[in-house]
mmCIF file of C-alpha atoms in Angstrom:
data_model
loop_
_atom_site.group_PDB
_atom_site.id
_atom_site.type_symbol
_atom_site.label_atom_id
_atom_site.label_comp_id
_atom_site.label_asym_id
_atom_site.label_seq_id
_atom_site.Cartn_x
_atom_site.Cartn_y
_atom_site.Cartn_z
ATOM 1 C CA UNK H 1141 -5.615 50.784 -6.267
ATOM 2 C CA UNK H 1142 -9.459 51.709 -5.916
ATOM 3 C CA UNK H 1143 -11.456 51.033 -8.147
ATOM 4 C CA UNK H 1144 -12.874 54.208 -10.159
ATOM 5 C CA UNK H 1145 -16.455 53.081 -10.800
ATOM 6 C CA UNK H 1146 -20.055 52.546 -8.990
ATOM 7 C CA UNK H 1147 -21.196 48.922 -8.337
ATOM 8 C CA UNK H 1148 -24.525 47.927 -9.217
ATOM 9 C CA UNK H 1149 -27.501 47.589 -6.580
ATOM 10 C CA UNK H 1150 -30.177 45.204 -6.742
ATOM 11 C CA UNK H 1151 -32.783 47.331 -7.192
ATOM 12 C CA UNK H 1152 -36.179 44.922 -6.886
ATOM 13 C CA UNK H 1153 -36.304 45.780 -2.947
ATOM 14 C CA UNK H 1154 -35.541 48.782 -3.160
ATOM 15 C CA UNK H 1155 -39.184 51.402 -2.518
ATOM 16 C CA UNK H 1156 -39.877 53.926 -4.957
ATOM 17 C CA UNK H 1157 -40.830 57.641 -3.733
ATOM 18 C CA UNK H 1158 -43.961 57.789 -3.849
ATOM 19 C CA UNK H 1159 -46.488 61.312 -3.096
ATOM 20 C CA UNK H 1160 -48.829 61.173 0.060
ATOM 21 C CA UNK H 1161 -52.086 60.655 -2.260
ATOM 22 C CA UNK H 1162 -54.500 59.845 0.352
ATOM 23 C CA UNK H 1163 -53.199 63.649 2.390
ATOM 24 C CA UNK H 1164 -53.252 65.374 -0.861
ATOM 25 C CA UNK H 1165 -55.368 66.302 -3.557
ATOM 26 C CA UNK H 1166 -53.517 65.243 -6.695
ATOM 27 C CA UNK H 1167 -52.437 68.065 -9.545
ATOM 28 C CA UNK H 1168 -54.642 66.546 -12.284
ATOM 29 C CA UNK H 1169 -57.165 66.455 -10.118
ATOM 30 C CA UNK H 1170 -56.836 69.888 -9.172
ATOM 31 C CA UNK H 1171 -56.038 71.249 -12.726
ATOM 32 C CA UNK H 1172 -59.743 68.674 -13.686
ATOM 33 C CA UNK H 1173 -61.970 71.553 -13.200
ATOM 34 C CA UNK H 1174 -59.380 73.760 -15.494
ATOM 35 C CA UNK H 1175 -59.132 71.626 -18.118
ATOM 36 C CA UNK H 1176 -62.651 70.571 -18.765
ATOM 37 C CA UNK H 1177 -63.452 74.630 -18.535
ATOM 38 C CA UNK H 1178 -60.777 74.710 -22.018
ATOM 39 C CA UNK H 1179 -62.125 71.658 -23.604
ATOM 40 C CA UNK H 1180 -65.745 73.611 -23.570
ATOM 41 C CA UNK H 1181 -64.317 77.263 -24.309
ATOM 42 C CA UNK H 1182 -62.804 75.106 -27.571
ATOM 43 C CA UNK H 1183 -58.988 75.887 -26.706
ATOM 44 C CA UNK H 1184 -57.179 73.626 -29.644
ATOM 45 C CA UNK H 1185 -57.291 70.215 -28.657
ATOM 46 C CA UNK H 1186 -53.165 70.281 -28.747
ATOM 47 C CA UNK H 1187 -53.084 72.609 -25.734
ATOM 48 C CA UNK H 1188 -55.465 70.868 -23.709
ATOM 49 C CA UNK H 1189 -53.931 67.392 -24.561
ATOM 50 C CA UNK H 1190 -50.897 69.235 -22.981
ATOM 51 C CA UNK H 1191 -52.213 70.724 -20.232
ATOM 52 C CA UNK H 1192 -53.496 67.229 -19.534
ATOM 53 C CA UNK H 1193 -50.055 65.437 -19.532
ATOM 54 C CA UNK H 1194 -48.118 68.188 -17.765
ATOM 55 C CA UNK H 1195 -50.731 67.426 -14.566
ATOM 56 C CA UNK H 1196 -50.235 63.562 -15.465
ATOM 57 C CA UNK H 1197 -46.410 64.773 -15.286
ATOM 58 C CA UNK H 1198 -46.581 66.560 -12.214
ATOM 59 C CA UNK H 1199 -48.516 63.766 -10.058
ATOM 60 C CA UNK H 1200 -46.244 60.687 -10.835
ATOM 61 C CA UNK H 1201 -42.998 62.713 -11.667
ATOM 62 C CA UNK H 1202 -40.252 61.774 -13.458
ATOM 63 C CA UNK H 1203 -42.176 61.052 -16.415
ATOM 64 C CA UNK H 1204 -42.683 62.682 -19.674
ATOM 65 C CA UNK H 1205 -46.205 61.522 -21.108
ATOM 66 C CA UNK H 1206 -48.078 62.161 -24.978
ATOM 67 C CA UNK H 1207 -51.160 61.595 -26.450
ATOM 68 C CA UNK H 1208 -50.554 60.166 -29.787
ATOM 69 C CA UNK H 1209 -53.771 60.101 -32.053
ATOM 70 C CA UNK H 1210 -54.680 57.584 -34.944
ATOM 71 C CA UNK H 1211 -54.460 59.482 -37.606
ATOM 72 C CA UNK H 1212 -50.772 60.459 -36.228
ATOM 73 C CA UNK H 1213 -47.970 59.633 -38.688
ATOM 74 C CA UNK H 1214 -46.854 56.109 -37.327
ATOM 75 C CA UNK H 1215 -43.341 57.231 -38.557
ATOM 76 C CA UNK H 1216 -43.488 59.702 -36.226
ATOM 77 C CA UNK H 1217 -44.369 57.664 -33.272
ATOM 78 C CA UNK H 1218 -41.794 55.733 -34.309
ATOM 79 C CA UNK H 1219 -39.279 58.049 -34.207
ATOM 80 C CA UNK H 1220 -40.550 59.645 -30.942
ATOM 81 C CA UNK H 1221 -39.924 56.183 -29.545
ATOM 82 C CA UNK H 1222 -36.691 55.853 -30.757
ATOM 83 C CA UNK H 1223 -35.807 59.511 -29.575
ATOM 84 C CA UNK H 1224 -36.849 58.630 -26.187
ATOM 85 C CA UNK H 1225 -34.300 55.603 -26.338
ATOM 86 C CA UNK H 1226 -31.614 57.789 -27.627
ATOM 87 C CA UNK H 1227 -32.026 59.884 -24.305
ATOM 88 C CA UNK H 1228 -32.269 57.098 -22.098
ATOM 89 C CA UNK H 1229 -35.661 56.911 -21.289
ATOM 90 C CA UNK H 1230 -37.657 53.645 -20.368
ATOM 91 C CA UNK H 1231 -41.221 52.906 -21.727
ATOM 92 C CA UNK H 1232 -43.262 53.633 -18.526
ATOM 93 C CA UNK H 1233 -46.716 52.121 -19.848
ATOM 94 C CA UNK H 1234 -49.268 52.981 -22.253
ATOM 95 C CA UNK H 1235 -52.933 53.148 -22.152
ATOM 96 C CA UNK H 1236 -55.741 53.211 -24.871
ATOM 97 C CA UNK H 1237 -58.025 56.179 -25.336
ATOM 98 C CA UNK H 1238 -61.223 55.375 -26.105
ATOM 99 C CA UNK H 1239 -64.566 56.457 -26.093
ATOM 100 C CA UNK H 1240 -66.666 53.957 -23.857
ATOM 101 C CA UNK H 1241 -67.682 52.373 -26.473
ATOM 102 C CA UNK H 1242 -64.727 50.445 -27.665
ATOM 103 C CA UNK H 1243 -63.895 53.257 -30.388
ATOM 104 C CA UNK H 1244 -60.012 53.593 -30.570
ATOM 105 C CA UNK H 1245 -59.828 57.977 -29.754
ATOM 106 C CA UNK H 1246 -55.411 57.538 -29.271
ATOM 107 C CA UNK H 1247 -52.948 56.164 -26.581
ATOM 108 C CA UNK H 1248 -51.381 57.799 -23.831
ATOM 109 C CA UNK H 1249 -47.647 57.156 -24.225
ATOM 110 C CA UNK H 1250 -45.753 57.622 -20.765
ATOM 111 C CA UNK H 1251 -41.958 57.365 -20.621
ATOM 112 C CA UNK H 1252 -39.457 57.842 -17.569
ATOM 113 C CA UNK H 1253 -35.732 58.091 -16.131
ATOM 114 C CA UNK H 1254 -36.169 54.479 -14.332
ATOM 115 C CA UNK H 1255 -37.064 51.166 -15.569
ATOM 116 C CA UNK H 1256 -40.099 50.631 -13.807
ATOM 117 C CA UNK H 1257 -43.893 50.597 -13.853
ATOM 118 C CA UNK H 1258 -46.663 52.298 -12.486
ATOM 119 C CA UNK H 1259 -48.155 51.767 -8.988
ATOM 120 C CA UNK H 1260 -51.599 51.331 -7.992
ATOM 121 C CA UNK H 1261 -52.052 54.760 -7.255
ATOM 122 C CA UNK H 1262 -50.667 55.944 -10.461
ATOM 123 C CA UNK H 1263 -52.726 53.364 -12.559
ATOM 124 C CA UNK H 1264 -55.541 55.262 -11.259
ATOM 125 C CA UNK H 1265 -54.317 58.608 -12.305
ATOM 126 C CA UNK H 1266 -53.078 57.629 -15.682
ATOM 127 C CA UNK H 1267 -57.116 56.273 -16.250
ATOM 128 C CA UNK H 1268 -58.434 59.945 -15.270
ATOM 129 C CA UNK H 1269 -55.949 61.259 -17.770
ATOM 130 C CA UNK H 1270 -56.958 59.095 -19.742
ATOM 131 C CA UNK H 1271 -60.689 59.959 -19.601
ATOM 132 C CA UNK H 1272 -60.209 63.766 -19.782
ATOM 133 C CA UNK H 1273 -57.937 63.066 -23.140
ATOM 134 C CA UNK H 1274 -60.979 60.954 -24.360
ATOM 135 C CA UNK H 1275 -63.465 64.207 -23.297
ATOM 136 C CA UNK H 1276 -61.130 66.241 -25.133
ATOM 137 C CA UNK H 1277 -61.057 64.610 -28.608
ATOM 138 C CA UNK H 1278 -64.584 63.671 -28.631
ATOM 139 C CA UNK H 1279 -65.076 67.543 -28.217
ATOM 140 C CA UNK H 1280 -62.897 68.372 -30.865
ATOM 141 C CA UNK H 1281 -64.397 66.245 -32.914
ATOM 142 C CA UNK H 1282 -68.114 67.151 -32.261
ATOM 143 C CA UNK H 1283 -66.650 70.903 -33.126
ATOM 144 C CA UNK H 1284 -65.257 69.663 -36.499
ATOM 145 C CA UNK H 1285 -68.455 67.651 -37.431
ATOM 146 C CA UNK H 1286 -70.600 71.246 -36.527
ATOM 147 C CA UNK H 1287 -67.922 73.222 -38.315
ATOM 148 C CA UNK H 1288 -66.741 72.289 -41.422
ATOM 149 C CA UNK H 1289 -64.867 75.747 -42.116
ATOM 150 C CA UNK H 1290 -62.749 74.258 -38.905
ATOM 151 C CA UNK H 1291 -59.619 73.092 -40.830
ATOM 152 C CA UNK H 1292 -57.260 72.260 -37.588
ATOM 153 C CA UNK H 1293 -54.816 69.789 -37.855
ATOM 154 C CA UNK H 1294 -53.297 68.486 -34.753
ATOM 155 C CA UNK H 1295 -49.312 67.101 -35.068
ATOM 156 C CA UNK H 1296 -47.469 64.142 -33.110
ATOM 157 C CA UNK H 1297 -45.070 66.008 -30.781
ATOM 158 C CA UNK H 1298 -43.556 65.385 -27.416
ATOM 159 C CA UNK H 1299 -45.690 67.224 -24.761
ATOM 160 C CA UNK H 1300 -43.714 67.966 -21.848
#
């Protein structure tokens, strides 16, 4: 009788797909120009922290990425972590957002379909993203410093 299940593979040879980056200019790259135009017309930092991890998205693929902030509720970090568990995601990495100047601004929280981590490549997309996040909350918070009628409030929530 055959058996009714899929063996496992060894996957530690086996290549990734991976995008043609040095043929093509990369989404966030592309979307860059965009997104700096919103951080300066003041869209709410929320939709430009999106717009910034859908082009993150949309270069590496199969990931789902978030910028989590430090005055986020760490409960609800915690339970975004735990969500992404629940649906069989893998913790894809995680990089600080800072200011330059050692100054904690949030993380970028990357998760994806497939155990694995990020290439060279992506490393150096995932800083850019990184950077524009970091543009993009030092804005926000210039505006709120100016404006102290401004009484926005920005929540944790999966961006995808």
């Amino acid at each position: 009788m055959a058996e009714n299940h899929f063996p496992l593979r060894d996957r530690s040879q086996e290549r990734w797909p991976h995008h043609d980056y040095g043929g093509e200019i990369q989404y966030l790259l592309r979307a860059e120009g965009q997104i700096l135009q919103s951080i300066s017309a003041r869209m709410p930092l929320a939709e430009i922290l999106h717009k910034i991890c859908n082009a993150l998205n949309s270069d590496i693929g199969n990931i789902i990425s978030l910028v989590a902030l430090p005055n986020d509720d760490a409960t609800g970090l915690a339970t975004i972590v735990k969500s992404a568990t629940l649906f069989g995601l893998y913790k894809f990495c995680s990089a600080r957002v800072d200011d330059g100047n050692d100054k904690v601004l949030g993380s970028l929280e990357m998760y994806s379909w497939v155990p694995r981590r990020p290439f060279l490549n992506e490393v150096q997309l995932i800083e850019r993203a990184s950077c524009l996040a970091a543009i993009a909350i030092k804005h926000h918070g210039e505006q709120d410093n100016h404006c102290e009628s401004c009484n926005t409030t920005l929540k944790s929530e999966v961006l995808i």
